Coordinates of C-alpha atoms in Angstrom, one line a residue:
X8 CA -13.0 10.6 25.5
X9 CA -12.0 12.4 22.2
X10 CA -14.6 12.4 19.2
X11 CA -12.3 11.9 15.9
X12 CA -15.1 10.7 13.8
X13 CA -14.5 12.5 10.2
X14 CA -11.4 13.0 8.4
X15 CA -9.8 11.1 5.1
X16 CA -8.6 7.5 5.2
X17 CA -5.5 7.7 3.0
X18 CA -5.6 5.5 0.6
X19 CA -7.2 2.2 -0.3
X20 CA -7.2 1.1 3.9
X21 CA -8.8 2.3 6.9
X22 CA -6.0 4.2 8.8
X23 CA -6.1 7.7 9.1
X24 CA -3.0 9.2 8.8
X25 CA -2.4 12.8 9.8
X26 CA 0.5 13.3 7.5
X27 CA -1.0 13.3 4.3
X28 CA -4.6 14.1 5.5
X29 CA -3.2 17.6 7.0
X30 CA -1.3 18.1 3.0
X31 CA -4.2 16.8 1.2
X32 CA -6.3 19.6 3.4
X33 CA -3.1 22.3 2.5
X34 CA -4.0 21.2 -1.9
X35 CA -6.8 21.2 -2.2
X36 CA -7.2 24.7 -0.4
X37 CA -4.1 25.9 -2.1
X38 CA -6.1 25.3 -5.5
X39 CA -9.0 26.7 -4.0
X40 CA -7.5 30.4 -3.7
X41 CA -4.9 30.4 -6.6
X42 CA -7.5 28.9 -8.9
X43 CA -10.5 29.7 -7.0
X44 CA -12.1 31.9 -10.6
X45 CA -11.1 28.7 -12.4
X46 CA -13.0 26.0 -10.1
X47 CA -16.0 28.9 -9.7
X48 CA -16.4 28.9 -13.5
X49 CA -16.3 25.1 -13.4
X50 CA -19.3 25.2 -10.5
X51 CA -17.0 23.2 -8.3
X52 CA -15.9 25.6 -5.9
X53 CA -18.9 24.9 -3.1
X54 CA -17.7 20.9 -3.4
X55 CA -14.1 21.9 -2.9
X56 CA -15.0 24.2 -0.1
X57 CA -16.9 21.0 1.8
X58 CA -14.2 18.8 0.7
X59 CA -11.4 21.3 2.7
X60 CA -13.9 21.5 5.8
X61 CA -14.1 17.6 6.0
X62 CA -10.8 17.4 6.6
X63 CA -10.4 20.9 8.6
X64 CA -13.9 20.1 11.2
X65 CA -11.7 16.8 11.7
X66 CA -8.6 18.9 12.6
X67 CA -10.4 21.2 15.1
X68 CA -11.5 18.0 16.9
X69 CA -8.2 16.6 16.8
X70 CA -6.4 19.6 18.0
X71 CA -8.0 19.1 22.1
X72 CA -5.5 21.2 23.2
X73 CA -2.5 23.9 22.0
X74 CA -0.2 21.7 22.4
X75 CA -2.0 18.2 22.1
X76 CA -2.7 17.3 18.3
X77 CA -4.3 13.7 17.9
X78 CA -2.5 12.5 14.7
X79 CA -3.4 9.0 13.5
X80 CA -6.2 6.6 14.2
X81 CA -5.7 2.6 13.0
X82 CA -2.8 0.8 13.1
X83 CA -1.0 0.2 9.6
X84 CA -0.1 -3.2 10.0
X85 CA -3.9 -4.6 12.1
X86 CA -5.4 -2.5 9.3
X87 CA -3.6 -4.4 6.4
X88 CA -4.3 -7.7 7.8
X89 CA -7.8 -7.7 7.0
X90 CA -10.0 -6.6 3.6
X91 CA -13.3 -5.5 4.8
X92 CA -15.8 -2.6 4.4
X93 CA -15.2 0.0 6.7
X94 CA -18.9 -0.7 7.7
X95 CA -17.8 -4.1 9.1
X96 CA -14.0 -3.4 10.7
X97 CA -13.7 -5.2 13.9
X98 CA -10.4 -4.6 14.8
X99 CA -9.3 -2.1 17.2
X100 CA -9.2 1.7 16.3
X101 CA -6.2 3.0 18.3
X102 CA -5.7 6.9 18.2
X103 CA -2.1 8.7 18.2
X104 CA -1.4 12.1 20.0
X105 CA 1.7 13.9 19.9
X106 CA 2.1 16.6 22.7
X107 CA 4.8 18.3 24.5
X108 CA 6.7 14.8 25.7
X109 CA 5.9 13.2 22.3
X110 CA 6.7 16.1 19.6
X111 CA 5.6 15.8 16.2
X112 CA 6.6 18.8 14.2
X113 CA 6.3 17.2 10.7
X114 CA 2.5 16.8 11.6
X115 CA 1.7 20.1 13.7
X116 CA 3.6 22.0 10.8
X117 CA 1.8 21.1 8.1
X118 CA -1.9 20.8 10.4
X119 CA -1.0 24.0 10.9
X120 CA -0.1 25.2 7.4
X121 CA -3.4 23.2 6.5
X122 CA -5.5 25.6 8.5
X123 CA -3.4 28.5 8.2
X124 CA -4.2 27.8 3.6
X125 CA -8.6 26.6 4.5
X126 CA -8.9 30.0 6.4
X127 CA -7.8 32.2 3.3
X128 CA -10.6 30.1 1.3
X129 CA -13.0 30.5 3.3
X130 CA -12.6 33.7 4.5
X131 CA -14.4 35.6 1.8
X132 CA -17.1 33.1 2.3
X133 CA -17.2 32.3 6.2
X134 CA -15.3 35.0 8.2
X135 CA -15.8 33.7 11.7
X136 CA -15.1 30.3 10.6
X137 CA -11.7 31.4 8.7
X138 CA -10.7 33.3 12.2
X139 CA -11.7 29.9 14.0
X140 CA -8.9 27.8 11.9
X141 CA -6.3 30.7 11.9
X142 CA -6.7 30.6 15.9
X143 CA -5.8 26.5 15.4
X144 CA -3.1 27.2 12.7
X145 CA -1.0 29.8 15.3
X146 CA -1.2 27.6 17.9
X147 CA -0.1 24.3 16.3
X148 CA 2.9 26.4 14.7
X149 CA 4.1 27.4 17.9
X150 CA 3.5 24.3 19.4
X151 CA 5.4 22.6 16.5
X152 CA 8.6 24.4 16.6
X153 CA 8.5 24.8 20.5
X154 CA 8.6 21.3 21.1
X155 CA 10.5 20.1 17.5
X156 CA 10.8 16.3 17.5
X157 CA 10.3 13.8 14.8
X158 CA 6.6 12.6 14.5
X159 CA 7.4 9.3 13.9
X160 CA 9.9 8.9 16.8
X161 CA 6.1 9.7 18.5
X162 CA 3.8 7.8 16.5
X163 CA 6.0 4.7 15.7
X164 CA 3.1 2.7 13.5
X165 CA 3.9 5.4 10.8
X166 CA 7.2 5.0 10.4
X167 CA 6.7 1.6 8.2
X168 CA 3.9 4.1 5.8
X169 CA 4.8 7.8 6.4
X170 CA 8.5 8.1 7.4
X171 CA 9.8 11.7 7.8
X172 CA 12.8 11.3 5.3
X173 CA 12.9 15.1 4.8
X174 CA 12.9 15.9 8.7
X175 CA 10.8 18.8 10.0
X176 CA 12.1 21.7 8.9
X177 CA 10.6 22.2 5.9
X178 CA 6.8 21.7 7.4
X179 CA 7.7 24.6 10.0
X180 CA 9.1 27.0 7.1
X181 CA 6.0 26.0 4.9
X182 CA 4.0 26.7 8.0
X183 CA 5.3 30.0 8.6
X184 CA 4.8 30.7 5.0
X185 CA 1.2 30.0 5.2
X186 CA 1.1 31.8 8.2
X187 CA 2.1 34.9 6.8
X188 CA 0.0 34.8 3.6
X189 CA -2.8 34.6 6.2
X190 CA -1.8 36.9 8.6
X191 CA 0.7 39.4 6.9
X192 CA 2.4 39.0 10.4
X193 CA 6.1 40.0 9.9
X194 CA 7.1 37.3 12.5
X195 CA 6.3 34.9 9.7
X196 CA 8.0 36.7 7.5
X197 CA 10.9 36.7 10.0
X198 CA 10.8 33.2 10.6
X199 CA 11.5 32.2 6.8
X200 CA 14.3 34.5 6.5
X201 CA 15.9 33.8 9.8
X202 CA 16.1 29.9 9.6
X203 CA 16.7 29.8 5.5
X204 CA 20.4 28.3 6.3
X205 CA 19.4 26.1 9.4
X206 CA 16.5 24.7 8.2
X207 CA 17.6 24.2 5.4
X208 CA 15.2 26.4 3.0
X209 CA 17.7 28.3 0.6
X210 CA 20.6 24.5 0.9
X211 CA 18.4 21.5 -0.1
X212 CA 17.8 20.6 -3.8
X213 CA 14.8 19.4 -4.1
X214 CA 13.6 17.0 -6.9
X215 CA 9.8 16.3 -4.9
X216 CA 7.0 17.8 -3.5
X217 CA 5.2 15.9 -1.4
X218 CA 3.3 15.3 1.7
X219 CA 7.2 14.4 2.8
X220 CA 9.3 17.3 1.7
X221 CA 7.6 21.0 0.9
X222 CA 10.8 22.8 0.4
X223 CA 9.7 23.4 -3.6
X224 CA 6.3 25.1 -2.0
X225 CA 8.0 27.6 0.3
X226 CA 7.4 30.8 -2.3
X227 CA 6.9 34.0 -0.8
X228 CA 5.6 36.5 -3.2
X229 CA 6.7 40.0 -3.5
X230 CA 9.6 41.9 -3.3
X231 CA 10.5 41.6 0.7
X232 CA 11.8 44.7 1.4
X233 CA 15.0 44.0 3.4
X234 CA 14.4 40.4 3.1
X235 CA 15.2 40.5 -0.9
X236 CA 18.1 38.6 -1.2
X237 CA 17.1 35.7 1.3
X238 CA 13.7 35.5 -0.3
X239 CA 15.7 35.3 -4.1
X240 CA 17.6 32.1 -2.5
X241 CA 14.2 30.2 -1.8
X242 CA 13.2 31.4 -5.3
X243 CA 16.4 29.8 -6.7
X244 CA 15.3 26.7 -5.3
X245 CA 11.8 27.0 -6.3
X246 CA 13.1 27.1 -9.7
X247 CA 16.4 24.4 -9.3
X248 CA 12.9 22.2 -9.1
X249 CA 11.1 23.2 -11.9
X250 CA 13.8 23.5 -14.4
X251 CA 14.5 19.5 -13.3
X252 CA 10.8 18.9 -14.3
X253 CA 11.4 20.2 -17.3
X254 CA 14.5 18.4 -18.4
X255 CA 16.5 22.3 -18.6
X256 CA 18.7 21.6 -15.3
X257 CA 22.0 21.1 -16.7
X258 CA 21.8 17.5 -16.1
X259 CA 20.1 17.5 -12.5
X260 CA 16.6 16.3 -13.9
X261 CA 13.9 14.7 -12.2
X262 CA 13.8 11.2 -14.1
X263 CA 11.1 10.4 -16.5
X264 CA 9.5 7.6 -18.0
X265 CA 10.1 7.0 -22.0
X266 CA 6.3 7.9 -22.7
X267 CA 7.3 11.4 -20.9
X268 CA 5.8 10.8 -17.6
X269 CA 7.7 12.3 -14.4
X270 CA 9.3 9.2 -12.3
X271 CA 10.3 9.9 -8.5
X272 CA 9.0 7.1 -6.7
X273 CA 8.6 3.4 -7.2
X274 CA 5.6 3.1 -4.5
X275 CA 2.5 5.6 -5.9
X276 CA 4.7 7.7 -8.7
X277 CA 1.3 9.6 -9.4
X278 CA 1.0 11.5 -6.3
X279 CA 4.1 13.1 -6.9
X280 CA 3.5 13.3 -11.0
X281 CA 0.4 15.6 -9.5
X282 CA 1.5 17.8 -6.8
X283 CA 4.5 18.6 -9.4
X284 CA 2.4 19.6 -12.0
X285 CA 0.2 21.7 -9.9
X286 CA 3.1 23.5 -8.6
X287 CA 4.1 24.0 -12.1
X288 CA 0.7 25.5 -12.9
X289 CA 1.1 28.0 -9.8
X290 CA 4.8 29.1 -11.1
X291 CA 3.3 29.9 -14.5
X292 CA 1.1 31.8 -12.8
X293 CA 3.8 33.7 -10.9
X294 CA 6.1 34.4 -13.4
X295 CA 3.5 35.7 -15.4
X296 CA 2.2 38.0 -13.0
X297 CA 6.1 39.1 -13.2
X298 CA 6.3 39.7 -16.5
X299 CA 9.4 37.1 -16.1
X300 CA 10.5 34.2 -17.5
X301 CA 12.0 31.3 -15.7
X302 CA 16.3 31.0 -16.3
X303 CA 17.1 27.2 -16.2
X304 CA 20.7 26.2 -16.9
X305 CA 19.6 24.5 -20.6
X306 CA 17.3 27.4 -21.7
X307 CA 15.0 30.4 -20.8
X308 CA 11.4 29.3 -20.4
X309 CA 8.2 31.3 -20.7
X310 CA 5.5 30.8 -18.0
X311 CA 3.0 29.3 -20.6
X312 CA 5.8 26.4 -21.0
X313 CA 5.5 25.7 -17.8
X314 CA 1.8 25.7 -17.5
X315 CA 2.4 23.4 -20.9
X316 CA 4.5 20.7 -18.9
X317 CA 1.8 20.8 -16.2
X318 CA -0.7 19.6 -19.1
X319 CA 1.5 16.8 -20.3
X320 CA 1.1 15.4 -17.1
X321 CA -2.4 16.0 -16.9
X322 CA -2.9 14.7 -20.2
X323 CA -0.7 11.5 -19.6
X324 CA -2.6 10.8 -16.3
X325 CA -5.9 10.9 -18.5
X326 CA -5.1 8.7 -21.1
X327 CA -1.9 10.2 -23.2
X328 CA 0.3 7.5 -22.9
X329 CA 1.7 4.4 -24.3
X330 CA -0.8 1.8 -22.4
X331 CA -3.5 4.4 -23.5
X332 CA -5.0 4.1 -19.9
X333 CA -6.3 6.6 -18.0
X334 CA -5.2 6.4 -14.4
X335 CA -8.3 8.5 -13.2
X336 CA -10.5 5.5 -12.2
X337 CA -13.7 6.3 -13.7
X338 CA -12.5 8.9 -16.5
X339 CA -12.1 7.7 -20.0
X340 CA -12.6 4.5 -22.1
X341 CA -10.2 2.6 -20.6
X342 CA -9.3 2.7 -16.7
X343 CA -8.2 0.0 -13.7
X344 CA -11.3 -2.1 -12.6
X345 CA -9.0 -3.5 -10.0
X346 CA -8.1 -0.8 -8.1
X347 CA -6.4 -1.8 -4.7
X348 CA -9.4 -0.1 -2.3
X349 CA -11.4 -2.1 0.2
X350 CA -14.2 -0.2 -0.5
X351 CA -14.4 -0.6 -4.4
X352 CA -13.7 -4.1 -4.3
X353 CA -16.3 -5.3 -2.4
X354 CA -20.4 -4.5 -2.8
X355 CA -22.1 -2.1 -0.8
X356 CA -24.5 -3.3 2.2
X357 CA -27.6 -2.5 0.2
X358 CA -26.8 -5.8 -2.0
X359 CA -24.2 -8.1 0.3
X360 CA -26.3 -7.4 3.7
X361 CA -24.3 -10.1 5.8
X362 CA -21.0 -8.9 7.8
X363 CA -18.0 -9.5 5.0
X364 CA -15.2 -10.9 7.7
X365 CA -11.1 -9.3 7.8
X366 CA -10.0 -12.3 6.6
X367 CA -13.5 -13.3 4.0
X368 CA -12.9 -10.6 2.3
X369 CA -9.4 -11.7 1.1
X370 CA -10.5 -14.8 0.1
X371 CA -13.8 -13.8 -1.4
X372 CA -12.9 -10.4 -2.8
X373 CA -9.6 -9.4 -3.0
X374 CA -8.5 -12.3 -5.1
X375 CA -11.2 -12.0 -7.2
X376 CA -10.3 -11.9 -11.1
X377 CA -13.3 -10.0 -11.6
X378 CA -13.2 -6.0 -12.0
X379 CA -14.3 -4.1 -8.9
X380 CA -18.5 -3.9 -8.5
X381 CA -17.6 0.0 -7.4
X382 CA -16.2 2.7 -9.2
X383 CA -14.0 4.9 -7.0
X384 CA -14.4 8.1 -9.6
X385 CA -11.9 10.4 -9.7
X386 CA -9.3 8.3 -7.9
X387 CA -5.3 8.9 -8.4
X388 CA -4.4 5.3 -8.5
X389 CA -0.4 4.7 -8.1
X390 CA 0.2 4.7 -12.1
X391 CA 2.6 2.9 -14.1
X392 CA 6.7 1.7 -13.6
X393 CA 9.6 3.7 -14.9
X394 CA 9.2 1.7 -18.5
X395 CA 5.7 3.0 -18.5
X396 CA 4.1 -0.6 -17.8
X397 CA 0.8 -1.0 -15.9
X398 CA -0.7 -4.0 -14.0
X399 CA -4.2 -3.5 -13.4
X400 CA -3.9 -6.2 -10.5
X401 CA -5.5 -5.6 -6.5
X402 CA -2.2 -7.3 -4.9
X403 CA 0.2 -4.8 -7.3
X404 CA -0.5 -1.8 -4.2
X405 CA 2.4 0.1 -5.7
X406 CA 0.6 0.9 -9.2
X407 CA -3.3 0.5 -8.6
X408 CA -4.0 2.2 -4.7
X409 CA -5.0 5.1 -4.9
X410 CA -4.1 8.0 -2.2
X411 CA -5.9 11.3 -1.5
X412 CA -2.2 13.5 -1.7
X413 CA -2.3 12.2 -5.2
X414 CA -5.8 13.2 -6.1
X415 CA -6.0 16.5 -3.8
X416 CA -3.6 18.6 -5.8
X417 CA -5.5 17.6 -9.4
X418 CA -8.8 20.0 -8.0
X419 CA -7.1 22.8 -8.9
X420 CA -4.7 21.5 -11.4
X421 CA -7.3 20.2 -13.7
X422 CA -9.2 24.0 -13.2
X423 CA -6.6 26.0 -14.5
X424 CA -5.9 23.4 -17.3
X425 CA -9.7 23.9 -18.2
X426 CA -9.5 27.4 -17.6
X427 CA -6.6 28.1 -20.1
X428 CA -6.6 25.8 -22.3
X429 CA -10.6 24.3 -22.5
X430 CA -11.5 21.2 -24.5
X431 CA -9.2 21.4 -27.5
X432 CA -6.4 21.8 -25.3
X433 CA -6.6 18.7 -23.2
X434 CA -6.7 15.5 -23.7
X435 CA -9.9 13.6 -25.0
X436 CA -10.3 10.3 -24.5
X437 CA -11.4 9.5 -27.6
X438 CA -8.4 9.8 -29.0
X439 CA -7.3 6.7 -27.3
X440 CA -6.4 4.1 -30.0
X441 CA -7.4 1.1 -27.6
X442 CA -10.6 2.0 -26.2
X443 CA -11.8 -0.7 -23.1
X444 CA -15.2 -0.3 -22.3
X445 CA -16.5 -1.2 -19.0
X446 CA -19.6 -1.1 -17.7
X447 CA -20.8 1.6 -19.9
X448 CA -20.4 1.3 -23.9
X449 CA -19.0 4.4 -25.6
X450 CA -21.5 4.8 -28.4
X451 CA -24.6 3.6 -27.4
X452 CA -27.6 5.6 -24.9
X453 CA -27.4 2.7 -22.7
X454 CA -25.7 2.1 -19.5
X455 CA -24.8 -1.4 -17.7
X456 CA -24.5 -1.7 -14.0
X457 CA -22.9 -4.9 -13.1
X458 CA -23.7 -5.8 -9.3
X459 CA -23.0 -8.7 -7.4
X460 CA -26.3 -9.7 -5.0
X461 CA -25.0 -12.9 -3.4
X462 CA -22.0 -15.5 -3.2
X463 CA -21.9 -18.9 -2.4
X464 CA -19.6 -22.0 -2.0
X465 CA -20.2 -25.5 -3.3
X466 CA -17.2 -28.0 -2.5
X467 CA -14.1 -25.9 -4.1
X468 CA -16.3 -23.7 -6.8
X469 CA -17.8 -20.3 -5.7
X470 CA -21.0 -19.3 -7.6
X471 CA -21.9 -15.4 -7.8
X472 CA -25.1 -14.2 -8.3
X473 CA -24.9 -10.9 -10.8
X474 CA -27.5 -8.3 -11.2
X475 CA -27.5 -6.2 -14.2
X476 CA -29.1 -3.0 -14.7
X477 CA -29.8 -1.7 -17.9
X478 CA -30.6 2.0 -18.0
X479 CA -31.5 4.3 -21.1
X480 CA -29.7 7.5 -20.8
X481 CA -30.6 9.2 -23.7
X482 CA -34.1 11.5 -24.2
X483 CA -35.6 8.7 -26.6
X484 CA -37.3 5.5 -26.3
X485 CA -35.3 2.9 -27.3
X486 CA -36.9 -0.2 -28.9
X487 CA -35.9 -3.3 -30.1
X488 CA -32.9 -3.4 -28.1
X489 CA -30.5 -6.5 -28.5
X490 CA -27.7 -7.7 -26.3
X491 CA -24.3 -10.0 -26.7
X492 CA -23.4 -11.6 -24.0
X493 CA -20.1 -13.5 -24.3
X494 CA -18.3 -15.4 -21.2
X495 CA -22.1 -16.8 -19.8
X496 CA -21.5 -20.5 -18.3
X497 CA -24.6 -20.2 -16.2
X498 CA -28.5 -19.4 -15.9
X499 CA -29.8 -17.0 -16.9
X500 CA -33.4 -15.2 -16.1
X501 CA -35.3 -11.7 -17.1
X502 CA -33.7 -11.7 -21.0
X503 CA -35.6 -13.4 -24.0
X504 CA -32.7 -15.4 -26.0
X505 CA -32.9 -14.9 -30.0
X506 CA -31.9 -17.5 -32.6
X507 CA -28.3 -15.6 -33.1
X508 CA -25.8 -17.3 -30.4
X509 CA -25.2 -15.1 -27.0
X510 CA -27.6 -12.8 -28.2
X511 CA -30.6 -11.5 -26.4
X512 CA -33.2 -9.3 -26.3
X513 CA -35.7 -7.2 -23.5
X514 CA -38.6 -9.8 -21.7
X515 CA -41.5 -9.8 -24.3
X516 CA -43.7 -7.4 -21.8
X517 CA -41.0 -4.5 -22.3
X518 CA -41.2 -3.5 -26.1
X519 CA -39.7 -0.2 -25.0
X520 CA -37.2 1.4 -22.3
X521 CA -38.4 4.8 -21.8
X522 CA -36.0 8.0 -21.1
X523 CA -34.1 7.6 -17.6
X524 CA -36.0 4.6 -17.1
X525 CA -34.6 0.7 -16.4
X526 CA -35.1 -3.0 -16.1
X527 CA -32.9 -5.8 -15.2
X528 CA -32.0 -9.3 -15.8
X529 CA -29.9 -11.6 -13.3
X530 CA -27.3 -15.0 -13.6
X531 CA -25.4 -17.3 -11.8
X532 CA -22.2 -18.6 -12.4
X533 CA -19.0 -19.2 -11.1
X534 CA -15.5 -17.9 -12.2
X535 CA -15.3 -14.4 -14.5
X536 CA -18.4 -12.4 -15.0
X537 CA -20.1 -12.1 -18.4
X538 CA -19.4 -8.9 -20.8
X539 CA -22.5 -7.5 -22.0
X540 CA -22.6 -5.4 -24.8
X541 CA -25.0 -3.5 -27.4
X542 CA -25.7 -4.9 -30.6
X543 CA -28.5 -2.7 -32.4
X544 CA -31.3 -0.6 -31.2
X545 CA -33.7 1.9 -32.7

């Protein structure tokens, strides 16, 4: 029996992917040692290190032997079929391996360039534990190019959610890329070089990177030695993509949306909107350290124009953009409620105790008009459509699931945006001209935590009951609080009602909510849930 408790779901489902778990892992520990001052400054570099082992503990227990690499538990389509907790799945939990009859390069190259990018973060930090994933990394390279083979010619389910359009070649050279920035072996080195033509490294024309195609991430720093002019060819092609970014390429752009957002994909644009502009981010960095600019067919760019791109992205993602939505659940004023995640849309087992069933919790949850009772914060969700539209719907996958490759490279993006250019440089959410509040107003020391405790059926209507928690969040008392409360069809308890319509105030026992402390009131009804707002307090 193999133990592969651990890992990342990869999106809004239960199914473990290997694919984009293993470039998720290869991000966020990319950000980790190019930006590692930047996420230290930020106190977030002990999270990010625990975030990177999550994913690489998972890999170690995966990888059972050199050439044996366990690569997906869950079937896509069994998984999709139902919308439950991940507390209550019942269905069965198959596990993929790939091995010497059943290759997988694509996902033992980028495992391996996963582990090969963790040891060099932890390695000022863990030494025995950085030697541990290097030892994983050089086996799962040589076990990926020895036996080269499509992984999803192996694992078939992925082919319908993670199909290998690129091929494999361009997880072995990112591989032996890593490899060599780990090791400084020259057979690394070698390796690039050697199969630049055949694998395509210095030919393709890349307008993505991706947990798909890494050609645009093969960089090899330095000079080369011998290896000069081969190394110039990937650089070339490092820079075909970011001058197609930036709209210099003669022509050959990546597409963009009219409110400036970079458009690649139909399904889950955002993930590719955020590995781009972190790349972006790490060429400024390079050029910089080169004292060079970047030569694009349409003009010369300096590296802070590039670093500049990176933070129109950023800045769109959070809020800068014609729907003036941020689509960082849980950042700004105004952000999807109905974000396509099991998990989000349906209450934890502290307040729904009872089993919620694969098919229940389509009927009771994902159809719900209602906003999610969780937040997923700091979620990537899929974004809006080449005209820039948005619809903050669970069954419209494409714009509101979020996906970890999307939200793993904006660890270190976001750093080095902080880093550079600090609050009046980025975006503010307050400048949004349509500010949505949630469950939290924006001007008022109070909070609102909407939760539902218990749902029921009477002949064709459904009756919730909701539990809100009103908190003070500010270092004050806060007296003579009143409340509106607009969309309330049912009963109401634990609020005294006031002459003035849909307004309410705290039980007549509570003439004051301390600092950090709360009470609650609770009421049924069916359909939508009420909006509660502040009136006035003192």
């Amino acid at each position: 029996m193999v133990d592969l408790v651990g890992g990342y779901y990869d999106a809004g489902d239960h199914v473990k992917f290997g694919l984009p778990m293993a470039f998720s892992v290869s991000m966020l520990s990319w950000g980790a040692i190019e930006f590692e001052k930047e996420i230290a400054a930020s106190n977030q570099l002990e999270h990010a290190l625990d975030a990177i082992r999550w994913g690489t503990d998972y890999f170690i227990k995966a990888h059972t032997q050199p050439n044996v690499l366990w690569g997906q538990v869950g079937d896509g389509d069994s998984d999709h079929y139902c919308w439950e907790r991940a507390e209550d799945m019942t269905i069965p939990r198959n596990a993929y391996k790939i091995d010497p009859d059943h290759p997988g390069s694509e996902i033992a190259g980028e495992t391996a360039a996963a582990m090969a990018a963790a040891s060099l973060a932890f390695k000022p930090y863990n030494s025995t534990y950085s030697q541990l994933l290097l030892v994983h990394a050089k086996q799962l390279f040589s076990f990926a190019d020895r036996f080269r083979g499509r992984y999803d010619n192996s694992i078939e389910d992925a082919r319908q959610f993670y199909a290998s359009s690129s091929g494999y070649s361009d997880e072995l050279l990112w591989a032996a890329t890593w490899l060599f920035r780990a090791t400084h072996e020259e057979y690394y080195l070698q390796y690039v070089v050697d199969n630049a033509v055949s694998m395509g490294g210095t030919g393709w024309a890349v307008g993505e990177f991706s947990w798909d195609n890494k050609y645009a991430g093969v960089l090899m720093e330095g000079g080369g030695g011998p290896y000069t002019s081969t190394l110039k060819q990937y650089q070339a092609k490092a820079d075909f993509f970011a001058c197609a970014c930036l709209q210099k390429n003669g022509g050959y752009n990546v597409a963009m949306t009219p409110g400036g957002l970079l458009y690649v994909h139909e399904w889950n644009n955002m993930q590719y909107v955020s590995s781009a502009a972190f790349l972006l981010a790490v060429y400024s960095d390079y050029y910089s350290a080169a004292n060079a600019e970047l030569k694009c067919p349409d003009a010369q760019i300096q590296p802070r124009e590039l670093l500049i791109f990176a933070q129109s992205q950023a800045d769109y993602i959070l809020g800068k953009n014609p729907k003036s939505m941020s689509y960082l659940v849980g950042y700004g004023l105004s952000y999807p409620v109905h974000v396509h995640h099991r998990g989000a849309s349906i209450p934890s087992m502290s307040i729904i105790y009872s089993t919620v069933g694969c098919v229940e919790g389509f009927e009771k949850w994902y159809r719900r008009k209602e906003g999610n009772p969780n937040v997923v914060y700091g979620a990537l969700v899929g974004g809006p459509d080449k005209k820039d539209d948005f619809t903050d719907e669970r069954s419209s996958y494409e714009q509101t699931e979020p996906t970890i490759s999307g939200t793993a490279p904006l660890v270190g993006l976001f750093s080095k945006l902080q880093s550079v250019m600090g609050n009046s440089g980025s975006y503010s959410p307050q400048e949004s001209p349509r500010p949505v509040p949630h469950n939290t107003t924006s001007k008022v020391p109070v909070e609102f935590l909407h939760t539902i405790t218990d749902t029921w059926t009477i002949g064709r209507m459904t009756y919730y009951r909701h539990k809100v928690i009103i908190k003070n969040t500010s270092e004050k008392p806060i007296t003579e609080l009143k409340m509106g409360i607009e969309n309330l069809s049912g009963s109401l308890w634990g609020l005294t009602p006031t002459p003035e319509k849909n307004t309410y105030e705290l039980p007549q026992w509570l003439k004051e909510l301390n600092p950090g402390s709360q009470c609650s009131f609770v009421y049924v009804q069916g359909g939508p849930q009420a909006k509660v707002t502040v009136l006035s307090y003192h």
